[in-house]
Coordinates of C-alpha atoms and ligand atoms in Angstrom, one line a residue:
L30 CA -38.7 -201.1 225.5
D31 CA -41.9 -203.0 226.4
S32 CA -42.3 -205.0 229.5
A33 CA -40.6 -208.0 227.9
G34 CA -37.5 -205.9 227.2
N35 CA -38.3 -205.8 223.4
Y36 CA -37.9 -202.7 221.2
N37 CA -40.9 -201.8 219.2
I38 CA -40.6 -200.0 215.9
S39 CA -42.7 -199.5 212.7
I40 CA -40.9 -200.1 209.5
I41 CA -42.2 -198.9 206.1
H42 CA -40.5 -199.8 202.8
T43 CA -40.9 -199.1 199.1
N44 CA -39.0 -200.4 196.1
D45 CA -38.9 -200.1 192.4
I46 CA -41.0 -196.9 192.2
H47 CA -39.3 -196.4 188.8
A48 CA -40.1 -192.7 188.7
H49 CA -43.9 -193.1 189.2
L50 CA -44.2 -189.8 190.9
D51 CA -47.8 -189.6 189.8
Q52 CA -50.6 -192.2 189.9
F53 CA -51.0 -194.6 187.0
R54 CA -53.7 -196.9 185.7
A55 CA -53.6 -200.0 187.9
T56 CA -52.5 -203.2 186.1
A57 CA -52.1 -201.5 182.7
G58 CA -49.2 -199.3 184.0
T59 CA -50.1 -196.4 181.6
D60 CA -51.1 -192.9 182.7
C61 CA -54.0 -192.8 185.1
D62 CA -57.3 -192.9 183.3
P63 CA -60.1 -192.0 185.7
R64 CA -62.5 -194.5 184.0
Y65 CA -60.4 -197.3 185.5
E66 CA -58.8 -197.9 188.9
C67 CA -55.7 -195.8 189.4
A68 CA -52.9 -196.6 191.9
G69 CA -49.7 -195.3 193.4
G70 CA -48.3 -191.8 193.2
Y71 CA -46.1 -190.1 195.8
S72 CA -49.0 -188.0 197.0
R73 CA -50.7 -191.2 198.2
I74 CA -47.5 -192.6 199.6
K75 CA -47.2 -189.4 201.6
T76 CA -50.7 -189.6 203.0
K77 CA -50.3 -193.3 204.0
V78 CA -46.8 -192.8 205.4
D79 CA -47.8 -189.8 207.5
Q80 CA -50.8 -191.7 208.8
L81 CA -48.7 -194.8 209.8
R82 CA -46.1 -192.6 211.4
K83 CA -48.7 -190.8 213.5
G84 CA -49.8 -194.0 214.9
A85 CA -46.3 -195.3 215.7
K86 CA -43.9 -194.2 218.5
D87 CA -40.9 -194.9 216.4
S88 CA -40.7 -195.5 212.7
L89 CA -38.3 -195.8 209.8
L90 CA -39.0 -195.4 206.1
F91 CA -36.7 -197.2 203.6
S92 CA -36.3 -197.1 199.8
I93 CA -34.9 -200.3 198.3
G94 CA -33.9 -198.6 195.0
D95 CA -34.8 -198.3 191.4
E96 CA -36.2 -194.9 191.9
F97 CA -34.9 -194.0 188.4
Q98 CA -36.3 -194.9 185.0
G99 CA -39.8 -195.7 183.9
T100 CA -41.7 -192.4 183.3
L101 CA -41.1 -189.0 181.7
F102 CA -40.6 -187.5 185.2
Y103 CA -37.2 -189.2 185.0
S104 CA -36.5 -188.8 181.3
Y105 CA -37.2 -185.0 181.6
Y106 CA -35.8 -184.1 185.0
G107 CA -33.3 -186.9 185.7
G108 CA -33.1 -187.5 189.5
E109 CA -34.0 -183.9 190.5
K110 CA -37.7 -184.2 191.2
I111 CA -37.3 -187.7 192.6
A112 CA -34.8 -186.4 195.2
E113 CA -37.0 -183.5 196.1
T114 CA -40.0 -185.9 196.6
M115 CA -38.0 -188.4 198.7
N116 CA -36.8 -185.6 200.9
V117 CA -40.3 -184.4 201.5
L118 CA -41.5 -187.9 202.3
G119 CA -38.8 -188.1 204.9
Y120 CA -37.1 -191.3 203.9
D121 CA -34.6 -192.5 206.6
A122 CA -32.3 -194.4 204.2
M123 CA -32.1 -195.8 200.7
T124 CA -30.1 -198.3 198.9
L125 CA -29.2 -198.1 195.2
G126 CA -30.9 -200.1 192.5
N127 CA -29.4 -201.0 189.2
H128 CA -31.4 -198.3 187.4
E129 CA -29.8 -195.6 189.5
F130 CA -26.8 -196.1 187.2
D131 CA -28.8 -195.8 183.9
G132 CA -27.6 -192.2 183.4
G133 CA -24.0 -193.0 184.3
D134 CA -22.1 -192.2 187.5
D135 CA -22.3 -188.4 187.1
K136 CA -26.1 -188.3 187.0
L137 CA -26.3 -190.6 190.1
A138 CA -23.8 -188.4 191.9
A139 CA -26.0 -185.3 191.2
F140 CA -29.0 -187.1 192.6
L141 CA -27.1 -188.2 195.7
A142 CA -25.9 -184.7 196.4
N143 CA -29.6 -183.6 196.6
L144 CA -30.7 -186.2 199.1
T145 CA -31.1 -185.2 202.8
F146 CA -30.9 -188.8 204.1
P147 CA -28.2 -191.5 204.1
V148 CA -27.7 -193.9 201.1
V149 CA -26.2 -197.3 201.8
S150 CA -24.8 -200.0 199.6
A151 CA -22.0 -202.2 201.0
N152 CA -20.9 -204.0 197.8
I153 CA -20.3 -201.0 195.5
V154 CA -16.7 -200.0 195.0
T155 CA -16.2 -196.9 193.0
N156 CA -13.5 -194.4 192.1
H157 CA -16.2 -191.7 191.4
T158 CA -15.8 -189.3 194.3
G159 CA -19.3 -187.9 193.8
I160 CA -20.6 -191.3 194.7
S161 CA -18.0 -192.6 197.2
S162 CA -18.2 -189.4 199.3
I163 CA -21.9 -190.0 200.0
L164 CA -22.5 -193.8 199.7
K165 CA -21.8 -195.7 202.9
P166 CA -21.9 -199.5 203.5
Y167 CA -24.3 -199.0 206.4
H168 CA -26.0 -196.4 208.6
I169 CA -26.6 -196.4 212.4
F170 CA -29.7 -194.9 213.8
P171 CA -28.4 -194.2 217.4
Q172 CA -31.8 -193.3 218.8
H173 CA -33.0 -196.8 217.9
S174 CA -29.6 -198.6 218.2
L175 CA -30.4 -200.1 214.9
A176 CA -28.2 -200.5 211.8
V177 CA -29.2 -200.7 208.2
I178 CA -27.0 -202.3 205.6
G179 CA -27.6 -201.8 201.8
V180 CA -26.6 -203.9 198.9
T181 CA -27.0 -203.6 195.1
T182 CA -27.4 -206.4 192.5
P183 CA -24.1 -207.2 190.7
V184 CA -26.0 -207.5 187.4
T185 CA -25.9 -203.7 187.4
K186 CA -22.5 -203.8 185.9
G187 CA -23.8 -205.4 182.6
T188 CA -27.3 -204.0 182.5
S189 CA -26.9 -200.4 183.3
S190 CA -24.3 -197.6 182.6
A191 CA -22.1 -197.6 185.7
G192 CA -18.6 -196.2 184.8
P193 CA -15.6 -198.4 184.3
G194 CA -14.4 -197.6 187.8
T195 CA -17.6 -198.6 189.5
N196 CA -17.9 -202.3 190.4
F197 CA -20.1 -204.6 192.4
L198 CA -18.9 -207.2 194.8
D199 CA -20.5 -210.5 195.9
P200 CA -23.4 -209.4 198.1
I201 CA -23.5 -212.4 200.5
E202 CA -19.8 -212.2 201.5
V203 CA -19.9 -208.4 201.8
I204 CA -23.1 -208.4 203.9
Q205 CA -21.7 -211.0 206.4
A206 CA -18.4 -209.1 206.8
T207 CA -20.4 -205.8 207.3
V208 CA -22.7 -207.4 209.9
D209 CA -19.7 -208.8 211.8
A210 CA -18.0 -205.4 211.7
I211 CA -21.1 -203.7 213.0
K212 CA -21.5 -206.2 215.9
T213 CA -18.0 -205.8 217.1
K214 CA -17.4 -202.1 216.4
E215 CA -20.8 -200.6 217.2
K216 CA -22.1 -203.2 219.7
I217 CA -25.5 -203.2 217.9
T218 CA -27.7 -206.3 217.5
K219 CA -30.7 -204.9 215.6
I220 CA -29.4 -205.1 212.0
V221 CA -31.7 -204.9 209.0
A222 CA -30.8 -205.1 205.3
I223 CA -32.2 -203.2 202.4
T224 CA -31.3 -205.2 199.3
H225 CA -31.8 -204.5 195.7
L226 CA -31.2 -208.1 194.7
G227 CA -34.5 -209.9 193.9
Y228 CA -36.8 -212.0 196.0
E229 CA -35.1 -215.4 195.4
Q230 CA -31.7 -213.8 196.1
D231 CA -33.0 -212.4 199.3
I232 CA -34.1 -215.8 200.5
E233 CA -30.7 -217.2 199.6
L234 CA -29.0 -214.3 201.4
A235 CA -31.1 -215.0 204.5
S236 CA -30.2 -218.7 204.5
K237 CA -26.4 -218.1 204.0
T238 CA -25.8 -215.4 206.7
R239 CA -26.1 -214.8 210.4
G240 CA -26.9 -211.7 212.4
I241 CA -29.6 -210.2 210.2
H242 CA -33.3 -210.9 210.9
L243 CA -35.1 -208.6 208.5
I244 CA -34.4 -208.3 204.8
M245 CA -36.3 -205.7 202.8
G246 CA -35.9 -206.4 199.1
G247 CA -36.7 -205.2 195.6
H248 CA -35.7 -205.5 192.0
S249 CA -37.7 -208.6 191.0
H250 CA -41.1 -206.9 191.3
T251 CA -42.4 -209.9 193.2
L252 CA -46.0 -210.2 194.4
V253 CA -46.2 -211.4 198.0
G254 CA -48.7 -211.7 200.9
S255 CA -52.2 -210.4 200.2
M256 CA -51.3 -209.4 196.6
P257 CA -53.2 -211.4 194.0
G258 CA -50.9 -214.0 192.4
A259 CA -48.4 -213.9 195.3
A260 CA -45.2 -215.9 195.0
G261 CA -44.8 -216.2 198.7
P262 CA -46.1 -215.0 202.1
Y263 CA -45.4 -211.5 203.6
P264 CA -43.1 -212.0 205.5
T265 CA -41.5 -215.0 203.9
I266 CA -39.6 -216.6 206.8
Q267 CA -36.3 -218.3 206.1
K268 CA -33.9 -219.9 208.7
N269 CA -30.4 -218.4 208.7
L270 CA -27.1 -220.2 209.4
D271 CA -27.9 -220.1 213.2
G272 CA -31.3 -221.6 212.6
E273 CA -33.0 -218.3 213.5
D274 CA -35.9 -216.8 211.6
V275 CA -35.2 -214.2 209.0
F276 CA -38.1 -212.1 207.6
V277 CA -37.9 -211.4 203.9
V278 CA -40.3 -208.8 202.7
T279 CA -40.8 -206.8 199.5
A280 CA -43.5 -204.4 198.0
Y281 CA -43.9 -205.2 194.3
R282 CA -43.3 -202.1 192.2
W283 CA -44.3 -198.5 191.2
G284 CA -45.7 -197.6 194.6
E285 CA -48.9 -199.6 194.0
Y286 CA -48.0 -201.1 197.4
I287 CA -46.0 -200.0 200.4
G288 CA -44.7 -202.6 202.9
Y289 CA -45.4 -202.1 206.5
L290 CA -44.3 -204.0 209.6
D291 CA -44.7 -203.3 213.3
I292 CA -41.8 -205.2 214.9
A293 CA -40.8 -206.1 218.4
F294 CA -37.0 -206.8 218.4
D295 CA -35.7 -208.8 221.3
P296 CA -32.4 -207.8 222.9
A297 CA -30.5 -210.2 220.6
G298 CA -31.9 -208.4 217.6
R299 CA -34.3 -211.2 216.7
I300 CA -38.0 -210.6 215.8
A301 CA -40.0 -211.5 218.8
A302 CA -43.4 -210.4 217.4
Y303 CA -44.8 -208.5 214.5
T304 CA -48.0 -207.3 212.7
G305 CA -48.4 -205.7 209.3
G306 CA -48.3 -206.5 205.6
P307 CA -48.4 -204.8 202.3
I308 CA -50.8 -201.9 201.9
R309 CA -52.3 -201.2 198.5
L310 CA -52.6 -197.5 197.5
T311 CA -55.5 -196.8 195.1
N312 CA -58.3 -194.3 194.7
T313 CA -59.4 -195.0 198.3
T314 CA -56.3 -193.4 199.7
A315 CA -56.5 -189.6 199.5
Q316 CA -53.7 -187.8 197.6
D317 CA -51.7 -185.4 199.8
P318 CA -52.8 -182.1 198.2
I319 CA -49.4 -180.3 198.5
M320 CA -47.4 -183.2 197.1
Q321 CA -49.9 -183.7 194.3
A322 CA -49.8 -180.0 193.4
K323 CA -46.0 -180.3 193.0
V324 CA -46.3 -183.4 190.9
D325 CA -48.9 -181.7 188.6
A326 CA -46.7 -178.7 188.2
W327 CA -43.7 -180.9 187.3
R328 CA -45.8 -182.8 184.8
A329 CA -47.0 -179.7 182.9
P330 CA -43.8 -178.8 180.9
F331 CA -43.5 -182.3 179.3
D332 CA -47.2 -183.2 179.1
A333 CA -48.1 -181.1 176.0
F334 CA -44.9 -182.3 174.3
A335 CA -45.7 -185.9 175.3
K336 CA -49.2 -185.8 174.0
E337 CA -48.3 -184.6 170.5
I338 CA -49.3 -187.2 167.9
V339 CA -46.6 -188.1 165.5
G340 CA -48.3 -190.9 163.6
S341 CA -50.2 -194.2 164.0
T342 CA -49.9 -197.9 164.0
T343 CA -52.5 -200.4 162.6
G344 CA -51.8 -202.9 165.3
L345 CA -50.0 -203.5 168.6
L346 CA -46.3 -202.7 168.6
D347 CA -45.5 -205.5 171.0
Q348 CA -42.7 -205.4 173.5
S349 CA -43.8 -208.2 175.7
G350 CA -42.4 -211.0 173.5
C351 CA -39.1 -209.4 172.7
Q352 CA -37.1 -211.3 175.3
S353 CA -38.1 -214.7 173.9
G354 CA -38.0 -214.2 170.1
E355 CA -38.8 -212.0 167.2
C356 CA -41.3 -209.3 168.2
T357 CA -43.1 -206.6 166.2
F358 CA -41.6 -203.7 168.1
G359 CA -38.1 -205.2 167.8
N360 CA -38.6 -205.7 164.0
L361 CA -39.7 -202.1 163.6
I362 CA -36.9 -200.5 165.6
S363 CA -34.2 -202.6 163.9
D364 CA -35.7 -201.9 160.5
V365 CA -35.8 -198.2 161.3
M366 CA -32.2 -198.2 162.4
Y367 CA -31.2 -200.0 159.1
D368 CA -33.3 -197.7 157.0
Y369 CA -31.9 -194.6 158.7
R370 CA -28.3 -195.7 158.0
I371 CA -29.0 -196.6 154.4
K372 CA -30.8 -193.3 153.8
S373 CA -28.0 -191.3 155.5
G374 CA -25.4 -192.9 153.3
G375 CA -24.1 -195.6 155.6
N376 CA -22.7 -198.7 154.1
V377 CA -24.4 -201.1 156.5
D378 CA -25.4 -204.7 156.2
G379 CA -28.1 -204.7 158.9
A380 CA -29.0 -203.5 162.3
F381 CA -29.6 -205.1 165.7
T382 CA -30.6 -204.0 169.2
N383 CA -31.3 -205.4 172.6
A384 CA -34.8 -206.6 173.6
G385 CA -34.2 -205.1 177.1
G386 CA -33.9 -201.6 175.6
I387 CA -37.5 -201.7 174.4
R388 CA -39.3 -200.7 177.6
A389 CA -43.0 -200.5 176.6
S390 CA -45.5 -201.6 173.9
I391 CA -47.6 -199.1 171.9
S392 CA -51.1 -200.1 171.2
A393 CA -53.0 -199.8 167.9
G394 CA -54.0 -196.2 167.1
N395 CA -52.2 -193.0 167.4
I396 CA -48.5 -192.8 168.4
T397 CA -47.4 -189.9 170.5
R398 CA -44.0 -188.5 171.4
G399 CA -44.6 -189.7 174.9
D400 CA -45.2 -193.3 173.6
I401 CA -41.9 -193.2 171.8
L402 CA -40.0 -191.8 174.8
T403 CA -41.6 -194.3 177.2
A404 CA -40.6 -197.2 174.9
F405 CA -37.0 -195.8 174.3
P406 CA -36.1 -193.7 177.4
F407 CA -32.4 -194.2 177.5
G408 CA -31.4 -191.5 175.1
N409 CA -29.4 -194.0 173.1
A410 CA -27.5 -193.0 170.0
I411 CA -27.2 -195.1 166.9
V412 CA -23.7 -196.2 166.0
D413 CA -22.1 -198.3 163.2
L414 CA -19.9 -201.2 164.3
S415 CA -17.7 -203.3 162.1
F416 CA -17.4 -207.0 162.7
T417 CA -15.7 -209.9 161.0
G418 CA -18.2 -212.7 160.1
K419 CA -16.6 -214.8 162.8
E420 CA -17.2 -212.1 165.4
L421 CA -20.8 -211.8 164.3
W422 CA -21.3 -215.5 164.5
D423 CA -19.8 -215.5 168.0
M424 CA -22.0 -212.6 169.1
F425 CA -25.3 -214.2 168.0
E426 CA -24.1 -217.6 169.4
G427 CA -23.5 -215.9 172.7
I428 CA -27.0 -214.3 172.7
V429 CA -28.8 -217.5 171.9
S430 CA -26.7 -219.5 174.3
K431 CA -27.1 -216.7 176.9
V432 CA -23.4 -216.7 177.7
N433 CA -20.7 -215.0 175.5
S434 CA -17.3 -216.4 174.5
A435 CA -15.7 -214.7 177.5
G436 CA -18.1 -216.5 179.8
S437 CA -20.3 -213.5 180.8
A438 CA -24.0 -214.1 181.1
V439 CA -25.7 -212.3 178.3
T440 CA -28.6 -210.4 179.9
S441 CA -30.9 -209.7 177.0
F442 CA -32.3 -211.3 173.8
V443 CA -31.6 -209.6 170.5
Q444 CA -33.8 -208.0 167.8
V445 CA -32.7 -207.7 164.2
S446 CA -33.4 -205.9 160.9
Q447 CA -34.9 -207.8 157.9
S448 CA -31.4 -208.1 156.5
I449 CA -30.4 -210.5 159.3
S450 CA -31.7 -214.0 159.7
I451 CA -31.0 -216.2 162.7
T452 CA -31.9 -219.9 163.2
Y453 CA -31.0 -221.5 166.5
D454 CA -31.7 -224.7 168.4
P455 CA -32.0 -224.2 172.2
S456 CA -31.8 -228.0 172.7
K457 CA -28.1 -228.0 171.6
P458 CA -25.3 -227.4 174.1
V459 CA -24.4 -223.9 175.1
G460 CA -21.9 -222.5 172.5
S461 CA -23.3 -224.5 169.6
R462 CA -26.9 -223.4 169.4
L463 CA -26.6 -221.1 166.4
V464 CA -27.6 -223.1 163.3
S465 CA -27.5 -220.5 160.6
L466 CA -26.8 -216.8 160.3
K467 CA -27.5 -214.8 157.2
V468 CA -26.6 -211.2 156.7
S469 CA -27.0 -208.5 154.0
D470 CA -29.7 -207.5 151.5
P471 CA -30.3 -209.9 149.8
L472 CA -29.7 -212.3 152.6
Q473 CA -26.5 -214.4 152.3
A474 CA -24.9 -217.0 154.6
V475 CA -22.4 -215.1 156.8
D476 CA -18.8 -215.4 155.5
L477 CA -16.6 -215.8 158.6
T478 CA -13.7 -214.0 157.0
K479 CA -15.5 -211.0 155.5
T480 CA -16.1 -207.7 157.3
Y481 CA -19.6 -206.5 158.0
T482 CA -20.9 -203.2 159.2
L483 CA -24.0 -203.2 161.4
A484 CA -25.9 -200.4 163.0
T485 CA -26.7 -200.7 166.7
I486 CA -27.0 -198.6 169.9
D487 CA -24.1 -197.1 171.9
F488 CA -25.1 -199.1 175.0
L489 CA -24.4 -202.4 173.3
A490 CA -21.2 -201.1 171.6
T491 CA -19.7 -200.3 174.9
G492 CA -20.4 -203.8 176.3
G493 CA -24.0 -203.4 177.6
D494 CA -25.8 -206.7 178.2
Y495 CA -22.5 -208.5 177.4
F496 CA -23.4 -208.9 173.7
L497 CA -19.9 -208.1 172.7
T498 CA -17.1 -210.1 174.3
T499 CA -14.8 -207.1 173.8
P500 CA -16.4 -203.7 173.9
K501 CA -15.7 -201.4 171.0
T502 CA -14.2 -198.0 171.4
D503 CA -13.7 -196.9 167.8
F504 CA -17.2 -196.0 166.7
I505 CA -18.9 -192.7 165.6
V506 CA -22.0 -191.6 167.5
L507 CA -24.9 -190.8 165.1
D508 CA -28.4 -189.5 165.7
K509 CA -30.5 -190.4 168.7
L510 CA -32.7 -193.5 168.4
D511 CA -35.9 -192.0 169.7
E512 CA -35.6 -189.1 167.3
V513 CA -34.9 -191.3 164.4
L514 CA -37.9 -193.4 165.2
T515 CA -40.1 -190.3 165.6
A516 CA -39.0 -189.1 162.1
Y517 CA -39.7 -192.5 160.6
V518 CA -43.2 -192.7 162.2
Q519 CA -44.0 -189.2 161.0
E520 CA -43.0 -190.2 157.4
H521 CA -44.4 -193.8 157.2
S522 CA -47.6 -193.9 159.2
P523 CA -49.6 -195.9 159.5
I524 CA -47.0 -198.4 160.7
T525 CA -47.9 -202.0 160.1
P526 CA -46.4 -204.2 162.8
A527 CA -45.2 -207.5 161.4
I528 CA -43.5 -210.8 162.3
T529 CA -41.5 -211.8 159.3
G530 CA -39.7 -215.0 160.4
R531 CA -36.3 -213.4 160.7
I532 CA -35.6 -215.2 164.0
T533 CA -36.3 -218.9 164.0
K534 CA -36.1 -221.1 167.1
L535 CA -36.1 -224.8 166.2
S536 CA -38.3 -226.7 168.5
S537 CA -37.1 -230.0 169.6
K538 CA -39.4 -233.0 169.9
Ligands
ATP602 P1 -35.7 -203.8 187.3 O1 -36.3 -202.8 186.5 O2 -36.5 -204.1 188.5 O3 -34.3 -203.4 187.7 P2 -34.2 -205.5 185.6 O4 -33.2 -204.5 185.7 O5 -33.9 -206.9 186.0 O6 -35.5 -205.0 186.4 P3 -34.8 -204.8 183.0 O7 -36.1 -204.1 183.3 O8 -34.8 -205.7 181.9 O9 -34.5 -205.7 184.2 O10 -33.7 -203.6 182.8 C1 -32.4 -203.9 182.4 C2 -32.2 -203.9 180.9 O11 -32.5 -202.6 180.4 C3 -30.8 -204.2 180.5 O12 -30.5 -205.6 180.5 C4 -30.8 -203.7 179.1 O13 -31.3 -204.6 178.2 C5 -31.7 -202.5 179.2 N1 -30.9 -201.2 179.3 C6 -30.4 -200.7 180.4 N2 -29.7 -199.6 180.1 C7 -29.8 -199.4 178.8 C8 -29.4 -198.4 177.9 N3 -28.7 -197.3 178.3 N4 -29.7 -198.6 176.6 C9 -30.4 -199.6 176.2 N5 -30.8 -200.6 177.0 C10 -30.6 -200.5 178.3
ZN603 ZN1 -33.8 -203.4 189.7

């Protein structure tokens, strides 16, 4: 305690590292290329965290989730090397992001079992004992008489691969109940939240609760404070239900920045004074040599495989436009799925996939195995699904209306093969935006009573992104999407990316 009776502590937070164990090319997000500025990497985080901790009497290091998914370190090792790195860095607590569920509950449980620090999320209810035995709503640091509560975005249920017995409650209600319980049971006033919800949601949370004065967030990859293009200050200060200040902070993504706050908590747990801000980690921060040697050794086994050239493309296979309309990469992958099913004897009328499943673009030139795995990291299998024409109409209506016929918010746009044609009018009311739907080769207006077979990915078949109002259970799992794409690229290079007009958005005047 200082002379005013305040408790001083340094708080460091990271979020959405997305398996960037190694440095990457700043802004471009591709592998580090020494001709350009490189950023991030756990060896830099280690150097900076050690330095900050040396200068602080008391400190806590938090991860706000989405450690999984984004590089081959995750695709190749699952959570194993991430856990090892986080243990070495000495995280004090973590909350779970949506992507921690990408490999299903079992993979997450294996990761959790390897961690040597507490993992908190108050709004996750699960019957998976490998998760429930480790995950706690909050954790108390008795030496600081400080509590940390975690919370995970409820969109996880539809956008990741959590098991059917794993569910996500309303964060605001749960957090308030947890704060109240901590105050009465533990007699603690310093309560902080680590929230994988998104920046806007964090501000809303701050405004609708009482008893928390620091919210460290993630998920939305929001630029704040000194970061160019910042959406808000660091900290963003929001009044809570008691009219007190709540600090909302976040640190963008991939470990390009870490968040840092030196805080004086008053006896009521409010923030009496602070200094700090986001710290950018680039070439000017030395890489911890021991940590970097580990990362280099882990990279070696997949690097040679990843660099193998399988073909080429004459232009950009673009992922960036896939959520708003037809995109070149979406056309290619859907056509590849359709072609694969026709050539393997499937009686399919077309193929579709989710825009959100296409994770990266591939630029003109050579295509490597690493490019393909980075774009399609989920290990999805291709499946055939049968639909009545009516079901197909309803599915595409749901997608263009962004809410399906069961009322669930559809969380991705769609991409389709050349044998599907969609026209929609976004100015029409939700539920009547689809203007025309044609299916089959040659294209024909969909017959609502006929049965169609379409190729897609297992994630969507089982209800992912809420494309299907009723998930299907009766499908056969075929070859893996990344492998089918690799074979296609090997056979058909150079690939010529094209927009063909298969998805038409009518523009209103
Ligand atoms: P963040 O990466 O910070 O969590 P986010 O989750 O909001 O951001 P996305 O990056 O779009 O958003 O990731 C979620 C999307 O990834 C899902 O909506 C879905 O489209 C896609 N996705 C997730 N799991 C799978 C999977 N197994 N197969 C195919 N697509 C998937
Ligand atoms: Zn997230």
